[in-house]
Coordinates of C-alpha atoms and ligand atoms in Angstrom, one line a residue:
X1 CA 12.2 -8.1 1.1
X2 CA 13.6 -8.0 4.8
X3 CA 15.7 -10.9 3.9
X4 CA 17.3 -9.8 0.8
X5 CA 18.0 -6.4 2.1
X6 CA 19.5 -8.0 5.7
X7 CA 21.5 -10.0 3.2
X8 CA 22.4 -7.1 1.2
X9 CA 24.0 -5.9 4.5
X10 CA 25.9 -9.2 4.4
X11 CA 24.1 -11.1 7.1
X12 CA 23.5 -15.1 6.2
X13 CA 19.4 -15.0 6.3
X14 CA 17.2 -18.3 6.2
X15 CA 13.5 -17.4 4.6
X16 CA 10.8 -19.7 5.9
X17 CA 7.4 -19.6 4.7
X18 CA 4.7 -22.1 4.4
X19 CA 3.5 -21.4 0.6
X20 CA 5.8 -24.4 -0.9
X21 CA 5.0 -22.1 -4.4
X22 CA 6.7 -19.3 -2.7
X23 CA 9.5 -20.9 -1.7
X24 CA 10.0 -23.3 -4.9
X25 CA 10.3 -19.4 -6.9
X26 CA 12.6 -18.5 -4.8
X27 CA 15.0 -21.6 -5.0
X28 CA 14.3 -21.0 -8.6
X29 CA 15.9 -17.9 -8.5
X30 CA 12.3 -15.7 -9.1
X31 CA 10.8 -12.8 -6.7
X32 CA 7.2 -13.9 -5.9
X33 CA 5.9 -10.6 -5.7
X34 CA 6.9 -7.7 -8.0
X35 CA 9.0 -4.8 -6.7
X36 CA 11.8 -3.0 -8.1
X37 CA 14.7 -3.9 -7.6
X38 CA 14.4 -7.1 -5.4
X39 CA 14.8 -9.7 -8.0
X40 CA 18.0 -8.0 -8.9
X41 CA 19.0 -7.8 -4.9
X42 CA 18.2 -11.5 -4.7
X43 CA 20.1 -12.5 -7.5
X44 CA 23.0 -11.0 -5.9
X45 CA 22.6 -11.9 -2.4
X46 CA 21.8 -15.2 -3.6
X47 CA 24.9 -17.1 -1.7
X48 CA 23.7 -15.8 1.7
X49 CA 19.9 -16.7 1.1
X50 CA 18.6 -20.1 2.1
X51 CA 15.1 -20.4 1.4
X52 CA 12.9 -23.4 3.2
X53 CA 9.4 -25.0 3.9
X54 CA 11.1 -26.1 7.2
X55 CA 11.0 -24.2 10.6
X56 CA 12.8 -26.3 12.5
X57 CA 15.8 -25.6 9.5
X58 CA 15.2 -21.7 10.4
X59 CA 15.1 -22.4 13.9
X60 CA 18.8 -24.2 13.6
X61 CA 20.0 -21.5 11.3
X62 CA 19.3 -18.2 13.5
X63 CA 19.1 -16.9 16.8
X64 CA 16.9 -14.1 15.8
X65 CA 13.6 -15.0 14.2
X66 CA 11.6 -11.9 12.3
X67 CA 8.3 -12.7 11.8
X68 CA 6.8 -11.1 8.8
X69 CA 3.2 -13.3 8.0
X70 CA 0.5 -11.7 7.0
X71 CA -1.9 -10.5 9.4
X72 CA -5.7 -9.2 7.2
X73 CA -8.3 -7.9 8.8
X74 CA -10.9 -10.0 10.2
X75 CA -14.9 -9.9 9.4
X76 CA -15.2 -8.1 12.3
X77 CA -12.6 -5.6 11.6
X78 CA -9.6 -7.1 14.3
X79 CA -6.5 -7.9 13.1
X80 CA -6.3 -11.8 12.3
X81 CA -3.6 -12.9 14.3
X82 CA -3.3 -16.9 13.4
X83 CA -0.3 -17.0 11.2
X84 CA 1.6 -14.9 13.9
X85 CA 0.0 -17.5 17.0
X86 CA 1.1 -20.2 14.6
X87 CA 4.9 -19.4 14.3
X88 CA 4.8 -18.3 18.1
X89 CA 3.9 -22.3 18.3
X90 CA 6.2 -23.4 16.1
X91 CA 8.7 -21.7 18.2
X92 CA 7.4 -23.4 21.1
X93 CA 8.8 -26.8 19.9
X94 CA 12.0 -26.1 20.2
X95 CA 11.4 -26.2 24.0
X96 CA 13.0 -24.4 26.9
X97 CA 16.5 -24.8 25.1
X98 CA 15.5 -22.0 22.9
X99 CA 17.4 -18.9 23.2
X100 CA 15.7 -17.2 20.0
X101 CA 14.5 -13.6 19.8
X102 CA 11.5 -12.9 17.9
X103 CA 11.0 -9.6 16.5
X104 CA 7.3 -8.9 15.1
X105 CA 7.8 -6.9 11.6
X106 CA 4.0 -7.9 11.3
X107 CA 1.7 -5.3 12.3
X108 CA 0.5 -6.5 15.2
X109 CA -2.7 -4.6 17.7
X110 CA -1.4 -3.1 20.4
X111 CA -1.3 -5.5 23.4
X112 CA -0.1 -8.2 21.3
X113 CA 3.7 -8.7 22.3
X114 CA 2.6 -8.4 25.7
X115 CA 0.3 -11.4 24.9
X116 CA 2.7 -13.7 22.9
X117 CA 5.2 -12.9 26.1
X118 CA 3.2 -14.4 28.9
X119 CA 2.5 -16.7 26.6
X120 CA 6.1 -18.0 26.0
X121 CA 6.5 -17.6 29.9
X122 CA 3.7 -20.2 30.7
X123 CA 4.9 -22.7 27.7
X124 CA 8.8 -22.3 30.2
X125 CA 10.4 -20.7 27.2
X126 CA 11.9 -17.9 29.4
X127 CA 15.0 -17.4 27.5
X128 CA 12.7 -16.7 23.9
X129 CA 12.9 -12.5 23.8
X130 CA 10.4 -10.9 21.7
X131 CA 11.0 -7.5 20.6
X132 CA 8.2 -5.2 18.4
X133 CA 9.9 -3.7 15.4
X134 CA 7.4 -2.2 13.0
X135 CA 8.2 -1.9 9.4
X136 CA 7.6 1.2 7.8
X137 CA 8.4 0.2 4.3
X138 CA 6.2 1.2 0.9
X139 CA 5.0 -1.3 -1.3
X140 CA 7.1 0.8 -5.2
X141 CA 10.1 1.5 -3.3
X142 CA 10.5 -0.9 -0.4
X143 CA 14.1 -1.7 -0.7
X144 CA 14.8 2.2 -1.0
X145 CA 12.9 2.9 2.3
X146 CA 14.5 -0.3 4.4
X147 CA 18.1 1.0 3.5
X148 CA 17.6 4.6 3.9
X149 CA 15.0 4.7 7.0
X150 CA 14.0 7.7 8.4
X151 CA 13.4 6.3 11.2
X152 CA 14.4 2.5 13.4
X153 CA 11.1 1.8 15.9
X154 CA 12.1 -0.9 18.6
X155 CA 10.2 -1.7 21.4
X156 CA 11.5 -4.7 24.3
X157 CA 10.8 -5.8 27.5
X158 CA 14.8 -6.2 28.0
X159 CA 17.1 -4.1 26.6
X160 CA 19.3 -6.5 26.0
X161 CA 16.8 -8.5 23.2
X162 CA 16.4 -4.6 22.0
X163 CA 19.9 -4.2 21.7
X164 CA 20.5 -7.1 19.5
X165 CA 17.9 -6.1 17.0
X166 CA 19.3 -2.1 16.6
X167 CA 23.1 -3.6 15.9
X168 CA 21.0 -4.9 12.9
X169 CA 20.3 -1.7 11.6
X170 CA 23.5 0.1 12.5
X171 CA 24.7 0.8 9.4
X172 CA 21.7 3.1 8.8
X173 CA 22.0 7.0 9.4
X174 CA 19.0 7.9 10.9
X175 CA 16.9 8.1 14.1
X176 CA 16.5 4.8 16.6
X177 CA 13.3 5.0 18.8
X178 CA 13.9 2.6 21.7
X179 CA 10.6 2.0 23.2
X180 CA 8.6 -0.2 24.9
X181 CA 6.7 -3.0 22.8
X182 CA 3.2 -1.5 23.1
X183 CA 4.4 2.1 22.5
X184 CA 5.9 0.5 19.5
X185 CA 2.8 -1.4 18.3
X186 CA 1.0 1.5 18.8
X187 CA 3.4 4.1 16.6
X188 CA 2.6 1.7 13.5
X189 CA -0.8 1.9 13.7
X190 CA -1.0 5.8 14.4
X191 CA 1.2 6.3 11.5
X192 CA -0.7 4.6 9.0
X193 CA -3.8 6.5 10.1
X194 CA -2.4 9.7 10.2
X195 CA -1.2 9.3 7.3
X196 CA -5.1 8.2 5.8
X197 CA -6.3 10.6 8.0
X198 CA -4.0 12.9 5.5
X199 CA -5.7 12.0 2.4
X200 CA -9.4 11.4 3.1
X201 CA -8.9 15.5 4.3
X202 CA -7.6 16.0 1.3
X203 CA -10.0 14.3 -0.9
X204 CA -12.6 16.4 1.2
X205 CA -10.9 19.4 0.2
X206 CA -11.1 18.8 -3.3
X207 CA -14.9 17.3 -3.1
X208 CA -15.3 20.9 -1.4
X209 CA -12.9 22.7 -4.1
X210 CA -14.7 21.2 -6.9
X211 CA -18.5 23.1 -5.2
X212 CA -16.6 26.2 -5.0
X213 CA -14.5 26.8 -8.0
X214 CA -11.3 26.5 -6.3
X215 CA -8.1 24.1 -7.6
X216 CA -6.5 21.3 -5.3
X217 CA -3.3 21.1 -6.8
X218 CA -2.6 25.2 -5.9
X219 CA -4.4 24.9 -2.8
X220 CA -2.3 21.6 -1.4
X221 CA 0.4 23.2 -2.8
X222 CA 0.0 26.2 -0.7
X223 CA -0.8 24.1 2.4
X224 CA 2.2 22.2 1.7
X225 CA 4.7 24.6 2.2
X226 CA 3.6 25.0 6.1
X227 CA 6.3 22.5 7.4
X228 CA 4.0 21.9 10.4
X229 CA 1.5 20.3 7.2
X230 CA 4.1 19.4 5.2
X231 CA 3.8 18.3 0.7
X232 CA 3.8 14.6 1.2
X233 CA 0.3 12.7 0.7
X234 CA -1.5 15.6 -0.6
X235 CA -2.3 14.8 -3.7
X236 CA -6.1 14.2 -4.2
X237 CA -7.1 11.1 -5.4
X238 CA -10.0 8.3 -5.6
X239 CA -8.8 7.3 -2.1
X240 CA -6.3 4.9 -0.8
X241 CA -6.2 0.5 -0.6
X242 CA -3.8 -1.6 -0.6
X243 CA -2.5 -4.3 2.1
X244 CA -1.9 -1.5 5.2
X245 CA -4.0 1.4 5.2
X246 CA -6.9 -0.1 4.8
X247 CA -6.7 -2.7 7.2
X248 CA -4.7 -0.8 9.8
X249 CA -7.0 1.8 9.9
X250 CA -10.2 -0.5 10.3
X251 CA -7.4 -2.6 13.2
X252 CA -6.9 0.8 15.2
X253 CA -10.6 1.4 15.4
X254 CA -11.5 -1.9 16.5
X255 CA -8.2 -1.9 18.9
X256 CA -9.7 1.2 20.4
X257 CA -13.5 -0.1 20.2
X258 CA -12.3 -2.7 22.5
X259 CA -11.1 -1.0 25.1
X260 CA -13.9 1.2 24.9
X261 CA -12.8 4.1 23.3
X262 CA -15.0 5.6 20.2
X263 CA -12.3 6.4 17.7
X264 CA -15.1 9.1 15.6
X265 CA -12.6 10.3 13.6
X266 CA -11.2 7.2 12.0
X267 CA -15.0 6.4 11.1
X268 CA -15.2 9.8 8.9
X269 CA -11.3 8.7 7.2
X270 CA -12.7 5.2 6.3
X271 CA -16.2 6.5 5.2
X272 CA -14.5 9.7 2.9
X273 CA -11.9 6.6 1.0
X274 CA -14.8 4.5 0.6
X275 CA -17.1 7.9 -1.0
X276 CA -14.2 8.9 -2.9
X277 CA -14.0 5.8 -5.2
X278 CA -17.6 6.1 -6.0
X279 CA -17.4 9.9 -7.4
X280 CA -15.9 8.8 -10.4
X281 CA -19.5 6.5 -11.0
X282 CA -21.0 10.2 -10.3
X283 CA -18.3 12.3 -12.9
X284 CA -18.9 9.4 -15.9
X285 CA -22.7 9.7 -15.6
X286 CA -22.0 13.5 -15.6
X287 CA -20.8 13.2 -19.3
X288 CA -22.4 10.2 -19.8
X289 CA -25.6 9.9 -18.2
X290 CA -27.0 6.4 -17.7
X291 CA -23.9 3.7 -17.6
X292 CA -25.9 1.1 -19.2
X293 CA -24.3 -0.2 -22.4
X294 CA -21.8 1.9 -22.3
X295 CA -18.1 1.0 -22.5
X296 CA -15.6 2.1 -20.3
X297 CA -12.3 1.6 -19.8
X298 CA -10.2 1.2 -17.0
X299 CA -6.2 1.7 -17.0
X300 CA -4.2 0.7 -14.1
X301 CA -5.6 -2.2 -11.7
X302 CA -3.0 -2.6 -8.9
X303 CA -3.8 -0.4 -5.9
X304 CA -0.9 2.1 -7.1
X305 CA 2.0 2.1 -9.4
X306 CA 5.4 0.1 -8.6
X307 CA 2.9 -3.1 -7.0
X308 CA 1.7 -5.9 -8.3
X309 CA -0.7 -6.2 -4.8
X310 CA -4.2 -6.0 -5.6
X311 CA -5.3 -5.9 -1.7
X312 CA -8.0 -3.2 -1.3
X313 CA -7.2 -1.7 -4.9
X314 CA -9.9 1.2 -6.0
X315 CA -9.7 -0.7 -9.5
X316 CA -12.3 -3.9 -7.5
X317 CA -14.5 -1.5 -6.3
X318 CA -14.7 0.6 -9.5
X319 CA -15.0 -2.1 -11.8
X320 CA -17.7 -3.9 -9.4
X321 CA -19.6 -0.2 -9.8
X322 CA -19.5 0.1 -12.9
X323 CA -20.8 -3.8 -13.9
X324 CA -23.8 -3.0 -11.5
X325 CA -24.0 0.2 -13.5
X326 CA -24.9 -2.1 -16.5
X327 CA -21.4 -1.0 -18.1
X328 CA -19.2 -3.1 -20.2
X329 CA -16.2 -2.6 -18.8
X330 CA -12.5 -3.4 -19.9
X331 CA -8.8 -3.3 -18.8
X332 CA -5.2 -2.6 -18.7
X333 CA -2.5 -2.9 -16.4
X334 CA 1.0 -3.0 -17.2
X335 CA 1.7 -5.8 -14.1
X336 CA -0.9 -7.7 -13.6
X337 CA -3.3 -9.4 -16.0
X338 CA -6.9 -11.4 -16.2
X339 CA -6.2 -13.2 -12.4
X340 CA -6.2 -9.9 -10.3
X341 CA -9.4 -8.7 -11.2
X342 CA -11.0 -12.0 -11.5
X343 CA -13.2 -11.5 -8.0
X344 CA -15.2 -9.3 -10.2
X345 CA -16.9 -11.0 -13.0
X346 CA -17.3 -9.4 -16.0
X347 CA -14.3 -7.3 -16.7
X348 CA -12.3 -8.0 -19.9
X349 CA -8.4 -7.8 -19.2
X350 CA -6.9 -6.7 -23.0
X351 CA -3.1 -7.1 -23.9
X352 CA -2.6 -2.6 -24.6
X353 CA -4.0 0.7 -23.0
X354 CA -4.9 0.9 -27.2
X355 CA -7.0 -2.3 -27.1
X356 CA -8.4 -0.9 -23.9
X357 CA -9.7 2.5 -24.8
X358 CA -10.8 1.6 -28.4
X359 CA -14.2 2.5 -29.0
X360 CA -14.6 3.2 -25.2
X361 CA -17.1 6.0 -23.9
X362 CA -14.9 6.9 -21.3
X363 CA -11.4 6.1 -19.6
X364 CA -11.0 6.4 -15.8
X365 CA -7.0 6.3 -14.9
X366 CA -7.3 4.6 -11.9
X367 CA -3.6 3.6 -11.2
X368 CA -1.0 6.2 -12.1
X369 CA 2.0 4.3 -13.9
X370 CA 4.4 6.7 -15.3
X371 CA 3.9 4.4 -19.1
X372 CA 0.2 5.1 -18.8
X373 CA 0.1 9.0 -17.6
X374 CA 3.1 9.4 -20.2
X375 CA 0.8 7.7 -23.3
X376 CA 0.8 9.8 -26.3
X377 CA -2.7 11.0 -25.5
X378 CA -2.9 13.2 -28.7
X379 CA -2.6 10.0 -31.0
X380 CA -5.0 8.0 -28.8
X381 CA -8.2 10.1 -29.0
X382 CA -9.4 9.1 -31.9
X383 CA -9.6 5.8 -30.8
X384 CA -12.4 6.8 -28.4
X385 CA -16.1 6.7 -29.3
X386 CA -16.5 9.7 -26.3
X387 CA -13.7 11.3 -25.3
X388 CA -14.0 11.4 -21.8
X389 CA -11.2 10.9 -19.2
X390 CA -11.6 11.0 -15.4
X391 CA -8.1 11.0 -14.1
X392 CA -8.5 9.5 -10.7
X393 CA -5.2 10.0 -9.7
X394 CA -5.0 14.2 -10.8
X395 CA -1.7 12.8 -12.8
X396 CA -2.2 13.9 -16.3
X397 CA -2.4 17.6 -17.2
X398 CA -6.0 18.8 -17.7
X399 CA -4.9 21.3 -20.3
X400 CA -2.9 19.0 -22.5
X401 CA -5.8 16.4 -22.6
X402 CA -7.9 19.5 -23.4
X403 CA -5.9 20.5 -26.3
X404 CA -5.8 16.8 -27.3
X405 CA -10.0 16.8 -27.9
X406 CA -10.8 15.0 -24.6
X407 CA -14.0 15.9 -22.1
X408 CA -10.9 15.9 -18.9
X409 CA -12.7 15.5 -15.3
X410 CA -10.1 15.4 -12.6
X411 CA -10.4 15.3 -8.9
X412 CA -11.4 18.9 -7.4
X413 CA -8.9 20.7 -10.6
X414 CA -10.5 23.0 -12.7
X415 CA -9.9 21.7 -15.8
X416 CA -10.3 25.1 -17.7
X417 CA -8.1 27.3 -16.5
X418 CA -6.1 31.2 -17.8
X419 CA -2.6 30.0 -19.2
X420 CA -0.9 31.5 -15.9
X421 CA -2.7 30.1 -13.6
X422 CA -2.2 26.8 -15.7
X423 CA 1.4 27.6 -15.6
X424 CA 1.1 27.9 -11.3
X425 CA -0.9 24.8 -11.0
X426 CA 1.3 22.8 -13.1
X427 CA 4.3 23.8 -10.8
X428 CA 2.2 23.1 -7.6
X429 CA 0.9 19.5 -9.0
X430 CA 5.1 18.8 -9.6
X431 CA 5.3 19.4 -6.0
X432 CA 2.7 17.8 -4.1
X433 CA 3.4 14.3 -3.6
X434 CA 1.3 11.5 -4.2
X435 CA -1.2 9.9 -1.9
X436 CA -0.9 6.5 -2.8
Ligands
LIG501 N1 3.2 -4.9 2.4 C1 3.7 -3.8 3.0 O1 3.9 -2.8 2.3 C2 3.8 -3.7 4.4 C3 4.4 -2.6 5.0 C4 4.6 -2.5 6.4 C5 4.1 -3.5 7.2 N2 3.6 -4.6 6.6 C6 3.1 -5.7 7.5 O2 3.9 -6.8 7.3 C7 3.1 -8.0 7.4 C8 3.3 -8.9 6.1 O3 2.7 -8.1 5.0 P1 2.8 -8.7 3.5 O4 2.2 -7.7 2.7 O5 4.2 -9.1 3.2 O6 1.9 -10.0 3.7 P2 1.8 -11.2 2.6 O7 0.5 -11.8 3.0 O8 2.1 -10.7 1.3 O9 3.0 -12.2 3.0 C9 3.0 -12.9 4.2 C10 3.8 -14.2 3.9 O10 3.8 -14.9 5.1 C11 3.6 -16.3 4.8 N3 3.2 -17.0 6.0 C12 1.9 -17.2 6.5 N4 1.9 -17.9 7.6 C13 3.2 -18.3 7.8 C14 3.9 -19.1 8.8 N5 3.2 -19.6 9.8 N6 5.2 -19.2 8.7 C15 5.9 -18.6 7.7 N7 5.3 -17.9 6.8 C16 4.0 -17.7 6.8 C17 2.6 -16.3 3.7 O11 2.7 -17.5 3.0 C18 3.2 -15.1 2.9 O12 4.2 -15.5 1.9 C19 1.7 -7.6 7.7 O13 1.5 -7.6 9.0 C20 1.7 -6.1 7.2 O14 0.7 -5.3 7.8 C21 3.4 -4.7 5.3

């Protein structure tokens, strides 16, 4: 995505990676990860993309290297750091003649450039520069976000090696934080768990609004429109996954474990998103009772709409759940099929949210696509043996499915509501932004 959108601003990029069926798709012309928009920008952008297997090729090709590997969480909860060590050796080849500059995209633990620096310096590679440069991007509308930033992060030891990375992203309107590389690490990681921090209080406020009879779509609505609070990631939900939060989150509270700091709040944020995915187990047996034998349906698997990535998706958990429930348990997504949800045995993948829900006790949106919020619920109920929908997202309209026929559980709404106050919540659910 960084390469097609750097080549999209008409710079010649060279793409290494060492999956030979990632690269092979590429020289074939094919994105290996869906995302709107990129096959398209590739496409394009085609005559300034090389891809290759090769670092020494990439090496040859550029002066400044952005390292984008993956870097998952570790059993014990670090970040794992090999793929990033192993292109920091690669590098190391090339031997003092290397004037490169290496700018981490990965998201890296704090301490980490300072570590891969001394470590250039003792291999004599003192003309390598390595500059922090988080990326910021959301998996649904990456390209959007890389081309219209709201903000450039840039951390360096010299300017100079900073300087050469922000001409990169002159064209771009908006803020540049120059920085130093662990103030930069650490603005990555304190972003993503503010923002989680965001929506397990939110999900706590709607666990709370559902006790008291009060509605989360009015009430994060009205909290919303503080701009010190702010409408984004206020929209209640069966938690967050994915390949950041989850694993940034569970980085920053090891980060600070390590240095002997007790980060007591991140433990409540992880604890609430991993609670939160379990309610809906709690609202199907409400209707339900027992699980066992009965058939539910699950539509949406990817951790949220736009993605094909199945990191840390709700949909693993939920299924899992509901197969130790003694469910039977099927389901749709409109991206990904049978492979994504094959770590949990048991599930059965069909071909149409139809085949999905047919004879099905219960459906539980767990991923809100706009094709699967915008079904033609109405003609689709009597499909159902139980009408019963839990929206886990609070994406379809609890008074519409209740004129439809179904049994509607949402997260903290009050399904039942006067047609004004309907009317009021409608508007504020249009304006609180999701939280996925
Ligand atoms: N996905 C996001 O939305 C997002 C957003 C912001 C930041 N990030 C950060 O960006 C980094 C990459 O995330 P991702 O989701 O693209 O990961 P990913 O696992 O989907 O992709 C990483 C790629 O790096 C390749 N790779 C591994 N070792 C390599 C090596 N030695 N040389 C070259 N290529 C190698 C892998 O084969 C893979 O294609 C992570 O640190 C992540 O936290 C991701």
């Amino acid at each position: 995505m960084t390469a097609a959108c750097f080549a999209a601003l008409g710079h010649h990029v060279t793409v290494r990676d060492i999956d030979a069926e990632r690269i092979a798709a590429l020289n074939d012309g094919q994105s290996p990860i869906y995302e709107p928009g990129l096959a398209e920008l590739l496409e394009k952008h085609a005559d300034r993309l090389t891809y290759t297997l090769s670092m020494p090729r990439l090496l040859t090709a550029a002066r400044i290297v952005f390292v984008a590997v993956g870097t998952p969480p570790t059993y014990s909860g670090d970040a794992d750091l090999s793929s990033v060590v192993a292109v920091v050796d690669e590098l190391s080849a090339v031997g003092p003649a290397s004037d490169h500059v290496i700018v981490m995209k990965s998201t890296v633990p704090v301490g980490t450039g300072q570590r891969i620096a001394s470590a250039l310096r003792s291999r004599g590679l003192t003309n390598v520069s390595y500059v922090s440069n988080p990326e910021f991007l959301r998996e649904g509308t990456a390209i959007g976000d890389f081309m219209d930033p709201d903000r450039v992060v840039i951390g360096d030891f010299e300017s100079s090696a900073g300087d050469q990375v922000g001409a990169l992203y002159r064209p771009f309107d908006c803020p540049v934080v120059r920085t130093t590389v662990p103030s930069a690490e650490m603005i990555k990681y304190a972003s993503n768990a503010f923002l989680a921090t965001k929506i397990s209080f939110v999900n706590e406020i709607a666990n709370v609004c559902e006790e008291v009879g009060a509605d989360i779509d009015v009430v994060a609505r009205g909290m919303g429109l503080d701009p010190r609070i702010g409408s984004s990631f206020l929209r209640a939900g069966i938690g967050y996954g994915g390949s950041c939060f989850p694993k940034d989150v569970a980085a920053l509270k090891q980060l600070a474990g390590n240095s002997g700091y007790h980060f007591q709040l991140l433990n409540a944020v992880i604890e609430v998103n991993e609670l939160q995915k379990r309610r809906v187990i709690t609202k199907l047996k409400k209707h339900l009772g027992p699980l066992d034998g009965k058939s539910i349906a699950l539509l949406g698997l990817t951790f949220k709409p736009g993605t094909s990535d199945m990191r840390e998706a709700a949909s693993l958990v939920l299924a899992a759940r509901l197969i130790a429930e003694g469910a039977q348990v099927r389901a749709y997504d409109p991206v990904v099929g049978p492979r994504a949800i094959e770590p949990v045995r048991g599930v059965s993948v069909c071909p149409s949210p139809e085949a999905t829900i047919e004879d099905a006790d219960a459906a539980v949106l767990v991923t809100e696509w706009p094709e699967l919020v915008h079904l033609d619920w109405p003609r689709l109920r009597p499909l159902m043996r139980q009408a019963v929908i839990v929206d886990g997202r609070n994406a379809l309209s609890p008074q519409l499915m209740a004129q439809a026929g179904y049994v509607y559980e949402g997260i903290g709404r009050i399904a039942e509501m006067p047609a004004d106050a309907a009317e009021n919540r409608a508007a504020a659910a249009a304006g609180v932004e999701p939280a996925t």
